[in-house]
């Protein structure tokens, strides 16, 4: 008798391949025992575009687009097809015209997608969407609703959407929504009628776009939020004051705060301070992410912006009332190599200026950006990080009980440096030939360095300090 792995072990093996589509295709064709789990990952997310061109609408033609509704129905209605049961996330967008068969088609979709838990609705105008679609879609037992790029012409439309949210909804992610009305009391009434609402995630790509809705959230006592993600386009005092109001109202329930900074914000750093959010009411904060602090595209940019950004980051972290509860701090800097790459004709010659013990003129644009990043006085910032209780190993049990293992998460601090364009010869040249020098330089200032995710990202991790010392040898 042939030996086979236990089904649960086989599932775990396939789970490790969830991001490798080619391998999943291979395992799905290997044997029946691997088919279902492979299909579970291959079709866990599906994008559908609902449209019909003018001629297609009148003559009953079907779209050849693999993302079209008609193509999806052909697959779902196929004999013995189990793909529908594997789909957990549905991404929907619309064209300008809708097929006449839309009500019937949507009923078939709803019947064949019993396990959809995430609905992503994007790039549309609410008033243009047929009511039958709204009713059927919100009839799904979703727990996560993502809405992005959707325009509401008045608050009544936004109120109508809120009233249609299913009772199973736990997480709402909002990005770049726009509401032309300003009657926040109407929105507040809709929220009150829904009684208690618990958001696992509340996300706004820009605060001004969702301010009408979120202002109503502030006035409600029946809302709880676990994870708060906020982005600022062009920060002003009113916007920062509004965000701080959200932090004051719901901060005690936040376990994670993600502060996203688009490029225009950081560009304005030279003219104003980085918007600082007050986290003093976030008493249960476990994770803080400050993302995409843009440092420009020249040496002078980095020299000017990096100290300002570091100072602002320190002020944000210092406002956390219970830092000993923190499990993760992630700070991401980004630089633009487009102009540097265009003005540097010989990357190899430029990389010769990377020797850290040389007396190179830091104001010269011929010195690659990474040299300036490494030359920054990380020692003071490292000392600041070392004083945060998140890094004290004594705060963790030395001999944990087995019953507590599942409750423990690694404590870590990540300082990331991202660069674009990602396929950049200058960037690769710097890392390929001089990577160890930068590891040693920053390591000597109290921060250890680990390479994660290829050559386009640096991660400093204090928690892994001792282990890394054994890995990095000079």
Tab-separated table of C-alpha atoms in Angstrom:
chain	number	residue	atom	x	y	z
A	1	UNK	CA	0.000	0.000	0.000
A	2	UNK	CA	1.369	3.410	-1.004
A	3	UNK	CA	2.133	5.809	1.800
A	4	UNK	CA	0.469	9.208	1.642
A	5	UNK	CA	0.652	12.245	3.863
A	6	UNK	CA	-2.191	12.948	6.230
A	7	UNK	CA	-4.659	15.395	4.614
A	8	UNK	CA	-3.923	18.150	7.136
A	9	UNK	CA	-0.169	17.862	6.467
A	10	UNK	CA	-0.750	17.910	2.729
A	11	UNK	CA	-2.841	21.055	3.131
A	12	UNK	CA	-0.043	22.724	5.091
A	13	UNK	CA	2.463	21.901	2.356
A	14	UNK	CA	0.211	23.460	-0.288
A	15	UNK	CA	-0.439	26.463	1.959
A	16	UNK	CA	3.275	27.237	1.773
A	17	UNK	CA	2.863	27.659	-1.996
A	18	UNK	CA	-0.037	30.108	-1.791
A	19	UNK	CA	1.950	32.923	-3.462
A	20	UNK	CA	3.483	30.705	-6.160
A	21	UNK	CA	0.882	30.390	-8.895
A	22	UNK	CA	2.940	28.109	-11.143
A	23	UNK	CA	3.544	25.628	-8.327
A	24	UNK	CA	-0.130	25.711	-7.383
A	25	UNK	CA	-1.083	24.947	-10.969
A	26	UNK	CA	1.288	21.983	-10.883
A	27	UNK	CA	-0.042	20.606	-7.588
A	28	UNK	CA	-3.640	21.045	-8.734
A	29	UNK	CA	-2.915	18.749	-11.676
A	30	UNK	CA	-0.865	16.233	-9.702
A	31	UNK	CA	-3.575	14.284	-7.932
A	32	UNK	CA	-7.089	14.575	-6.599
A	33	UNK	CA	-5.842	14.900	-3.010
A	34	UNK	CA	-4.061	18.160	-3.891
A	35	UNK	CA	-6.702	19.594	-6.186
A	36	UNK	CA	-9.111	21.197	-3.727
A	37	UNK	CA	-6.514	22.918	-1.548
A	38	UNK	CA	-4.600	24.150	-4.605
A	39	UNK	CA	-7.794	25.518	-6.104
A	40	UNK	CA	-8.578	27.156	-2.775
A	41	UNK	CA	-5.482	29.362	-3.186
A	42	UNK	CA	-5.609	29.728	-6.969
A	43	UNK	CA	-9.105	31.191	-6.936
A	44	UNK	CA	-9.284	32.809	-3.504
A	45	UNK	CA	-9.614	36.247	-5.115
A	46	UNK	CA	-11.513	37.127	-8.273
A	47	UNK	CA	-11.844	40.384	-10.208
A	48	UNK	CA	-15.032	40.988	-12.182
A	49	UNK	CA	-15.850	43.840	-14.553
A	50	UNK	CA	-19.558	44.298	-15.255
A	51	UNK	CA	-20.111	46.017	-18.568
A	52	UNK	CA	-21.632	45.792	-22.003
A	53	UNK	CA	-20.824	47.937	-25.000
A	54	UNK	CA	-23.666	49.557	-26.916
A	55	UNK	CA	-23.840	46.844	-29.556
A	56	UNK	CA	-23.356	44.086	-27.003
A	57	UNK	CA	-26.212	45.365	-24.913
A	58	UNK	CA	-28.680	45.389	-27.784
A	59	UNK	CA	-27.563	42.213	-29.535
A	60	UNK	CA	-26.839	40.028	-26.521
A	61	UNK	CA	-23.128	39.563	-27.153
A	62	UNK	CA	-20.850	38.483	-24.340
A	63	UNK	CA	-17.514	40.028	-23.488
A	64	UNK	CA	-14.314	38.144	-24.238
A	65	UNK	CA	-12.572	39.839	-21.308
A	66	UNK	CA	-11.558	37.068	-18.848
A	67	UNK	CA	-12.681	39.361	-16.018
A	68	UNK	CA	-16.166	39.834	-17.467
A	69	UNK	CA	-19.323	38.714	-15.696
A	70	UNK	CA	-20.277	36.431	-18.575
A	71	UNK	CA	-16.924	34.619	-18.377
A	72	UNK	CA	-17.347	34.159	-14.631
A	73	UNK	CA	-20.814	32.675	-15.100
A	74	UNK	CA	-19.530	30.200	-17.685
A	75	UNK	CA	-17.017	28.923	-15.140
A	76	UNK	CA	-19.421	28.858	-12.201
A	77	UNK	CA	-22.136	27.073	-14.183
A	78	UNK	CA	-19.783	24.421	-15.558
A	79	UNK	CA	-20.643	20.872	-14.399
A	80	UNK	CA	-18.714	19.714	-11.329
A	81	UNK	CA	-17.033	23.111	-10.954
A	82	UNK	CA	-15.978	23.834	-7.383
A	83	UNK	CA	-14.239	27.127	-8.126
A	84	UNK	CA	-17.077	29.167	-6.683
A	85	UNK	CA	-16.609	27.640	-3.240
A	86	UNK	CA	-12.932	28.655	-3.270
A	87	UNK	CA	-13.547	32.362	-3.928
A	88	UNK	CA	-13.242	34.392	-0.737
A	89	UNK	CA	-12.560	37.863	-2.128
A	90	UNK	CA	-14.573	39.508	-4.911
A	91	UNK	CA	-13.343	42.686	-6.657
A	92	UNK	CA	-16.037	44.461	-8.683
A	93	UNK	CA	-15.896	47.398	-11.063
A	94	UNK	CA	-18.367	48.689	-13.648
A	95	UNK	CA	-18.389	50.058	-17.155
A	96	UNK	CA	-20.766	52.683	-18.516
A	97	UNK	CA	-23.477	50.301	-19.698
A	98	UNK	CA	-25.078	47.336	-17.982
A	99	UNK	CA	-26.323	44.126	-19.600
A	100	UNK	CA	-30.099	43.602	-19.579
A	101	UNK	CA	-29.584	40.234	-17.915
A	102	UNK	CA	-27.825	41.805	-14.918
A	103	UNK	CA	-30.462	40.912	-12.251
A	104	UNK	CA	-30.533	37.254	-13.293
A	105	UNK	CA	-26.761	37.100	-13.682
A	106	UNK	CA	-26.177	38.527	-10.213
A	107	UNK	CA	-28.576	36.036	-8.657
A	108	UNK	CA	-26.558	33.226	-10.219
A	109	UNK	CA	-23.322	34.751	-8.939
A	110	UNK	CA	-24.660	35.078	-5.415
A	111	UNK	CA	-25.869	31.476	-5.418
A	112	UNK	CA	-22.510	30.136	-6.590
A	113	UNK	CA	-20.261	32.179	-4.274
A	114	UNK	CA	-21.203	30.942	-0.789
A	115	UNK	CA	-17.825	31.650	0.832
A	116	UNK	CA	-17.131	35.229	-0.255
A	117	UNK	CA	-16.099	37.187	2.819
A	118	UNK	CA	-14.414	40.242	1.260
A	119	UNK	CA	-16.050	42.587	-1.229
A	120	UNK	CA	-13.988	45.290	-2.958
A	121	UNK	CA	-16.046	47.867	-4.820
A	122	UNK	CA	-14.028	50.400	-6.795
A	123	UNK	CA	-13.948	53.215	-9.348
A	124	UNK	CA	-17.577	54.146	-9.702
A	125	UNK	CA	-20.347	56.659	-9.161
A	126	UNK	CA	-22.895	55.395	-6.650
A	127	UNK	CA	-25.958	56.784	-8.429
A	128	UNK	CA	-25.044	54.970	-11.662
A	129	UNK	CA	-25.126	51.514	-10.063
A	130	UNK	CA	-28.440	49.638	-10.477
A	131	UNK	CA	-30.327	49.169	-7.196
A	132	UNK	CA	-30.739	45.470	-7.906
A	133	UNK	CA	-26.975	45.083	-7.847
A	134	UNK	CA	-26.631	46.905	-4.531
A	135	UNK	CA	-29.276	44.714	-2.896
A	136	UNK	CA	-27.831	41.455	-4.163
A	137	UNK	CA	-24.221	42.297	-3.388
A	138	UNK	CA	-24.917	43.426	0.156
A	139	UNK	CA	-26.935	40.252	0.582
A	140	UNK	CA	-23.635	38.357	0.672
A	141	UNK	CA	-22.406	37.398	4.140
A	142	UNK	CA	-19.287	39.536	3.885
A	143	UNK	CA	-17.211	40.529	6.896
A	144	UNK	CA	-14.908	42.961	5.042
A	145	UNK	CA	-16.073	45.734	2.721
A	146	UNK	CA	-13.491	47.720	0.735
A	147	UNK	CA	-14.652	50.764	-1.174
A	148	UNK	CA	-12.292	52.954	-3.193
A	149	UNK	CA	-12.640	55.559	-5.909
A	150	UNK	CA	-16.427	55.841	-5.440
A	151	UNK	CA	-18.230	59.194	-5.661
A	152	UNK	CA	-21.428	60.030	-3.778
A	153	UNK	CA	-23.333	63.063	-5.038
A	154	UNK	CA	-24.938	63.747	-1.640
A	155	UNK	CA	-25.033	62.515	1.928
A	156	UNK	CA	-28.328	60.693	1.332
A	157	UNK	CA	-26.521	58.295	-1.011
A	158	UNK	CA	-23.801	57.682	1.533
A	159	UNK	CA	-26.457	57.141	4.207
A	160	UNK	CA	-28.185	54.637	1.926
A	161	UNK	CA	-24.996	52.631	1.525
A	162	UNK	CA	-24.448	52.510	5.295
A	163	UNK	CA	-27.999	51.284	5.860
A	164	UNK	CA	-27.395	48.406	3.427
A	165	UNK	CA	-24.298	47.062	5.171
A	166	UNK	CA	-24.911	43.441	6.217
A	167	UNK	CA	-24.977	42.521	9.898
A	168	UNK	CA	-21.928	40.290	9.402
A	169	UNK	CA	-19.715	43.268	8.487
A	170	UNK	CA	-16.707	43.697	10.771
A	171	UNK	CA	-14.150	45.612	8.742
A	172	UNK	CA	-14.614	48.644	6.511
A	173	UNK	CA	-11.743	49.925	4.389
A	174	UNK	CA	-12.327	53.253	2.674
A	175	UNK	CA	-9.902	54.774	0.199
A	176	UNK	CA	-10.427	57.902	-1.907
A	177	UNK	CA	-14.191	58.159	-1.529
A	178	UNK	CA	-15.819	61.510	-2.232
A	179	UNK	CA	-19.119	62.869	-0.924
A	180	UNK	CA	-20.319	66.213	-2.264
A	181	UNK	CA	-22.805	66.841	0.537
A	182	UNK	CA	-21.992	68.291	3.919
A	183	UNK	CA	-24.926	67.166	6.073
A	184	UNK	CA	-23.053	65.037	8.601
A	185	UNK	CA	-26.107	64.810	10.885
A	186	UNK	CA	-27.891	62.677	8.290
A	187	UNK	CA	-24.946	60.269	8.185
A	188	UNK	CA	-24.882	60.188	11.973
A	189	UNK	CA	-28.558	59.207	12.033
A	190	UNK	CA	-27.830	56.276	9.726
A	191	UNK	CA	-25.022	55.119	11.994
A	192	UNK	CA	-27.220	55.366	15.085
A	193	UNK	CA	-29.904	53.216	13.473
A	194	UNK	CA	-27.309	50.506	12.932
A	195	UNK	CA	-26.659	50.438	16.682
A	196	UNK	CA	-23.223	48.949	17.442
A	197	UNK	CA	-20.608	48.860	14.676
A	198	UNK	CA	-17.195	47.281	15.153
A	199	UNK	CA	-14.521	48.105	12.585
A	200	UNK	CA	-11.533	45.800	12.514
A	201	UNK	CA	-10.010	48.241	10.027
A	202	UNK	CA	-10.951	51.812	9.189
A	203	UNK	CA	-8.897	53.129	6.295
A	204	UNK	CA	-9.001	56.445	4.495
A	205	UNK	CA	-6.472	57.185	1.762
A	206	UNK	CA	-7.203	60.871	2.247
A	207	UNK	CA	-8.993	62.381	5.197
A	208	UNK	CA	-10.717	65.173	3.298
A	209	UNK	CA	-12.448	62.655	1.017
A	210	UNK	CA	-14.093	60.766	3.879
A	211	UNK	CA	-14.365	63.541	6.424
A	212	UNK	CA	-18.172	63.728	6.261
A	213	UNK	CA	-18.491	60.093	7.227
A	214	UNK	CA	-15.723	60.013	9.786
A	215	UNK	CA	-16.893	63.217	11.462
A	216	UNK	CA	-20.118	61.371	12.183
A	217	UNK	CA	-18.139	58.490	13.624
A	218	UNK	CA	-16.524	60.847	16.125
A	219	UNK	CA	-19.952	61.914	17.418
A	220	UNK	CA	-21.141	58.316	17.852
A	221	UNK	CA	-20.664	56.385	21.085
A	222	UNK	CA	-21.482	53.030	19.477
A	223	UNK	CA	-18.414	52.640	17.258
A	224	UNK	CA	-15.268	50.673	18.080
A	225	UNK	CA	-12.179	50.468	15.865
A	226	UNK	CA	-9.183	48.136	16.130
A	227	UNK	CA	-6.953	49.311	13.297
A	228	UNK	CA	-6.771	52.892	12.045
A	229	UNK	CA	-5.047	53.729	8.751
A	230	UNK	CA	-4.906	57.350	7.696
A	231	UNK	CA	-3.264	59.124	4.791
A	232	UNK	CA	-2.701	62.839	4.337
A	233	UNK	CA	-2.539	64.497	0.932
A	234	UNK	CA	-1.930	68.139	1.741
A	235	UNK	CA	-1.920	68.461	5.516
A	236	UNK	CA	-3.280	71.569	7.152
A	237	UNK	CA	-4.124	72.476	10.721
A	238	UNK	CA	-7.787	71.532	10.313
A	239	UNK	CA	-6.970	68.095	8.939
A	240	UNK	CA	-4.423	67.341	11.659
A	241	UNK	CA	-6.929	68.543	14.264
A	242	UNK	CA	-9.561	66.220	12.800
A	243	UNK	CA	-7.243	63.198	12.907
A	244	UNK	CA	-6.288	63.979	16.484
A	245	UNK	CA	-10.008	64.078	17.256
A	246	UNK	CA	-10.341	60.532	15.916
A	247	UNK	CA	-7.349	59.441	17.977
A	248	UNK	CA	-8.799	61.014	21.096
A	249	UNK	CA	-12.247	59.473	20.561
A	250	UNK	CA	-11.258	55.934	19.615
A	251	UNK	CA	-7.593	55.751	20.589
A	252	UNK	CA	-8.158	53.446	23.559
A	253	UNK	CA	-9.522	50.752	21.212
A	254	UNK	CA	-6.775	51.053	18.583
A	255	UNK	CA	-4.341	48.156	18.488
A	256	UNK	CA	-2.606	49.444	15.343
A	257	UNK	CA	-2.117	52.862	13.776
A	258	UNK	CA	-0.741	53.234	10.246
A	259	UNK	CA	0.293	56.767	9.278
A	260	UNK	CA	0.733	56.979	5.503
A	261	UNK	CA	2.583	59.950	4.058
A	262	UNK	CA	2.255	60.457	0.280
A	263	UNK	CA	5.128	62.209	-1.479
A	264	UNK	CA	3.578	65.716	-1.576
A	265	UNK	CA	3.502	65.773	2.218
A	266	UNK	CA	7.199	65.088	2.650
A	267	UNK	CA	8.109	67.538	-0.089
A	268	UNK	CA	6.516	70.248	2.055
A	269	UNK	CA	8.681	69.289	5.022
A	270	UNK	CA	11.111	72.077	4.240
A	271	UNK	CA	8.305	74.606	4.621
A	272	UNK	CA	6.483	73.169	7.604
A	273	UNK	CA	6.761	70.468	10.229
A	274	UNK	CA	5.694	66.922	9.500
A	275	UNK	CA	2.104	66.558	10.759
A	276	UNK	CA	2.393	65.009	14.202
A	277	UNK	CA	-0.484	62.968	15.544
A	278	UNK	CA	-0.977	62.785	19.283
A	279	UNK	CA	-1.133	59.153	20.381
A	280	UNK	CA	-1.550	59.889	24.086
A	281	UNK	CA	-5.023	58.287	24.124
A	282	UNK	CA	-3.872	55.116	22.335
A	283	UNK	CA	-3.441	53.219	25.588
A	284	UNK	CA	-3.558	49.737	24.028
A	285	UNK	CA	-1.431	50.345	20.955
A	286	UNK	CA	0.448	47.258	19.739
A	287	UNK	CA	1.789	48.419	16.364
A	288	UNK	CA	2.772	51.765	14.846
A	289	UNK	CA	3.651	52.094	11.159
A	290	UNK	CA	4.875	55.381	9.679
A	291	UNK	CA	5.116	54.766	5.955
A	292	UNK	CA	6.597	56.371	2.872
A	293	UNK	CA	8.512	59.314	4.309
A	294	UNK	CA	9.729	60.739	1.016
A	295	UNK	CA	13.292	62.059	1.115
A	296	UNK	CA	13.447	63.515	-2.376
A	297	UNK	CA	15.750	62.759	-5.267
A	298	UNK	CA	18.995	64.582	-4.491
A	299	UNK	CA	21.688	64.821	-1.865
A	300	UNK	CA	20.455	68.219	-0.685
A	301	UNK	CA	16.942	66.814	-0.247
A	302	UNK	CA	18.148	64.026	2.012
A	303	UNK	CA	20.430	66.294	4.030
A	304	UNK	CA	17.538	68.658	4.688
A	305	UNK	CA	14.577	66.296	5.070
A	306	UNK	CA	15.997	63.315	6.947
A	307	UNK	CA	16.737	65.168	10.228
A	308	UNK	CA	13.285	66.795	10.126
A	309	UNK	CA	11.593	63.455	9.523
A	310	UNK	CA	13.542	61.722	12.301
A	311	UNK	CA	12.606	64.486	14.731
A	312	UNK	CA	8.919	64.182	13.835
A	313	UNK	CA	9.021	60.388	14.187
A	314	UNK	CA	10.533	60.727	17.649
A	315	UNK	CA	7.750	63.097	18.689
A	316	UNK	CA	5.076	60.668	17.490
A	317	UNK	CA	6.636	57.696	19.290
A	318	UNK	CA	7.223	59.725	22.450
A	319	UNK	CA	3.491	60.466	22.703
A	320	UNK	CA	2.603	56.759	23.109
A	321	UNK	CA	1.428	56.317	26.727
A	322	UNK	CA	2.253	52.613	27.153
A	323	UNK	CA	5.249	51.800	24.929
A	324	UNK	CA	5.858	48.574	26.868
A	325	UNK	CA	2.780	47.138	25.092
A	326	UNK	CA	4.226	47.802	21.638
A	327	UNK	CA	5.103	44.787	19.529
A	328	UNK	CA	6.168	46.540	16.343
A	329	UNK	CA	7.351	49.919	15.121
A	330	UNK	CA	7.920	50.250	11.378
A	331	UNK	CA	9.332	53.390	9.784
A	332	UNK	CA	9.762	53.533	6.015
A	333	UNK	CA	11.796	56.096	4.099
A	334	UNK	CA	11.681	56.405	0.312
A	335	UNK	CA	13.951	58.042	-2.231
A	336	UNK	CA	13.498	58.752	-5.922
A	337	UNK	CA	16.437	57.634	-8.061
A	338	UNK	CA	15.025	58.847	-11.364
A	339	UNK	CA	17.038	62.070	-11.592
A	340	UNK	CA	20.128	60.578	-9.980
A	341	UNK	CA	20.161	57.773	-12.480
A	342	UNK	CA	19.700	60.159	-15.382
A	343	UNK	CA	22.573	62.403	-14.325
A	344	UNK	CA	24.964	59.596	-13.467
A	345	UNK	CA	26.560	58.224	-16.606
A	346	UNK	CA	28.891	55.809	-14.864
A	347	UNK	CA	27.379	54.070	-11.827
A	348	UNK	CA	30.581	52.153	-11.163
A	349	UNK	CA	32.635	55.340	-11.001
A	350	UNK	CA	30.074	56.955	-8.698
A	351	UNK	CA	30.096	54.000	-6.345
A	352	UNK	CA	33.786	54.633	-5.731
A	353	UNK	CA	32.712	57.573	-3.579
A	354	UNK	CA	30.978	55.173	-1.208
A	355	UNK	CA	34.010	54.576	1.001
A	356	UNK	CA	32.804	55.699	4.389
A	357	UNK	CA	36.210	56.810	5.628
A	358	UNK	CA	36.761	59.199	2.729
A	359	UNK	CA	36.415	62.962	3.062
A	360	UNK	CA	33.856	63.370	0.317
A	361	UNK	CA	31.993	66.628	-0.084
A	362	UNK	CA	28.499	65.723	1.063
A	363	UNK	CA	26.980	68.617	-0.866
A	364	UNK	CA	28.054	67.177	-4.175
A	365	UNK	CA	25.342	65.432	-6.161
A	366	UNK	CA	27.955	63.026	-7.497
A	367	UNK	CA	27.820	61.154	-4.177
A	368	UNK	CA	25.089	58.491	-4.351
A	369	UNK	CA	22.116	58.999	-2.069
A	370	UNK	CA	22.759	55.891	0.004
A	371	UNK	CA	26.067	57.272	1.224
A	372	UNK	CA	24.244	60.237	2.718
A	373	UNK	CA	21.623	57.939	4.232
A	374	UNK	CA	24.341	55.884	5.917
A	375	UNK	CA	26.319	58.948	6.991
A	376	UNK	CA	23.340	60.259	8.931
A	377	UNK	CA	23.985	60.230	12.680
A	378	UNK	CA	21.956	57.122	13.455
A	379	UNK	CA	23.621	56.810	16.871
A	380	UNK	CA	21.338	59.367	18.524
A	381	UNK	CA	18.234	57.862	16.948
A	382	UNK	CA	19.414	54.377	17.918
A	383	UNK	CA	19.787	55.519	21.525
A	384	UNK	CA	16.230	56.860	21.385
A	385	UNK	CA	14.970	53.504	20.109
A	386	UNK	CA	16.955	51.575	22.701
A	387	UNK	CA	15.176	53.499	25.450
A	388	UNK	CA	11.762	52.273	24.278
A	389	UNK	CA	10.550	49.312	26.391
A	390	UNK	CA	9.724	47.402	23.207
A	391	UNK	CA	13.415	46.511	22.967
A	392	UNK	CA	13.994	45.346	26.510
A	393	UNK	CA	14.328	41.569	26.452
A	394	UNK	CA	13.631	41.503	30.196
A	395	UNK	CA	10.031	42.398	29.419
A	396	UNK	CA	9.578	38.968	27.830
A	397	UNK	CA	9.319	35.730	29.854
A	398	UNK	CA	12.624	33.859	29.861
A	399	UNK	CA	10.934	30.444	30.013
A	400	UNK	CA	7.467	30.789	28.502
A	401	UNK	CA	4.705	28.369	29.340
A	402	UNK	CA	3.519	26.242	26.449
A	403	UNK	CA	-0.010	27.503	27.026
A	404	UNK	CA	1.177	31.075	26.405
A	405	UNK	CA	3.152	30.443	23.220
A	406	UNK	CA	0.247	31.205	20.922
A	407	UNK	CA	-0.231	34.584	22.626
A	408	UNK	CA	3.308	35.793	22.051
A	409	UNK	CA	4.400	37.790	19.042
A	410	UNK	CA	7.908	38.863	18.168
A	411	UNK	CA	8.799	42.378	19.236
A	412	UNK	CA	10.611	44.264	16.515
A	413	UNK	CA	11.544	47.611	15.084
A	414	UNK	CA	11.948	47.982	11.322
A	415	UNK	CA	13.604	50.923	9.623
A	416	UNK	CA	13.123	50.505	5.896
A	417	UNK	CA	14.634	52.292	2.946
A	418	UNK	CA	12.765	51.939	-0.315
A	419	UNK	CA	13.824	53.269	-3.702
A	420	UNK	CA	12.174	53.630	-7.079
A	421	UNK	CA	12.331	52.897	-9.896
A	422	UNK	CA	13.004	49.417	-8.554
A	423	UNK	CA	14.974	48.309	-11.586
A	424	UNK	CA	17.752	50.822	-11.095
A	425	UNK	CA	21.344	49.995	-12.001
A	426	UNK	CA	22.795	52.569	-9.641
A	427	UNK	CA	20.891	51.147	-6.693
A	428	UNK	CA	21.927	47.583	-7.544
A	429	UNK	CA	25.538	48.652	-8.017
A	430	UNK	CA	25.684	50.273	-4.587
A	431	UNK	CA	24.308	47.223	-2.838
A	432	UNK	CA	26.149	44.603	-4.850
A	433	UNK	CA	29.623	46.043	-4.225
A	434	UNK	CA	29.346	47.958	-0.961
A	435	UNK	CA	26.528	46.367	1.000
A	436	UNK	CA	28.797	45.043	3.780
A	437	UNK	CA	30.281	48.485	4.399
A	438	UNK	CA	26.877	49.945	5.181
A	439	UNK	CA	25.938	46.998	7.349
A	440	UNK	CA	29.079	47.507	9.392
A	441	UNK	CA	28.716	51.281	9.576
A	442	UNK	CA	25.140	51.336	10.858
A	443	UNK	CA	25.693	48.245	12.996
A	444	UNK	CA	28.503	50.065	14.797
A	445	UNK	CA	26.043	52.842	15.676
A	446	UNK	CA	23.820	50.460	17.585
A	447	UNK	CA	21.529	49.168	14.845
A	448	UNK	CA	21.923	45.859	13.083
A	449	UNK	CA	20.983	45.449	9.455
A	450	UNK	CA	19.139	42.687	7.682
A	451	UNK	CA	18.338	42.437	4.014
A	452	UNK	CA	14.717	41.558	3.288
A	453	UNK	CA	12.826	41.339	0.051
A	454	UNK	CA	15.668	41.844	-2.404
A	455	UNK	CA	18.048	44.727	-2.894
A	456	UNK	CA	15.465	47.468	-2.791
A	457	UNK	CA	14.779	47.440	0.908
A	458	UNK	CA	16.838	47.709	4.066
A	459	UNK	CA	15.513	46.583	7.417
A	460	UNK	CA	17.252	47.364	10.684
A	461	UNK	CA	16.129	45.088	13.496
A	462	UNK	CA	17.287	45.694	17.045
A	463	UNK	CA	15.495	42.631	18.426
A	464	UNK	CA	17.632	40.341	16.284
A	465	UNK	CA	20.826	42.125	17.289
A	466	UNK	CA	22.592	39.166	18.949
A	467	UNK	CA	21.557	36.619	16.340
A	468	UNK	CA	22.656	38.845	13.486
A	469	UNK	CA	26.058	39.297	15.008
A	470	UNK	CA	26.637	35.599	14.386
A	471	UNK	CA	25.461	35.906	10.789
A	472	UNK	CA	27.324	39.059	9.751
A	473	UNK	CA	31.092	38.589	9.846
A	474	UNK	CA	33.667	41.137	8.699
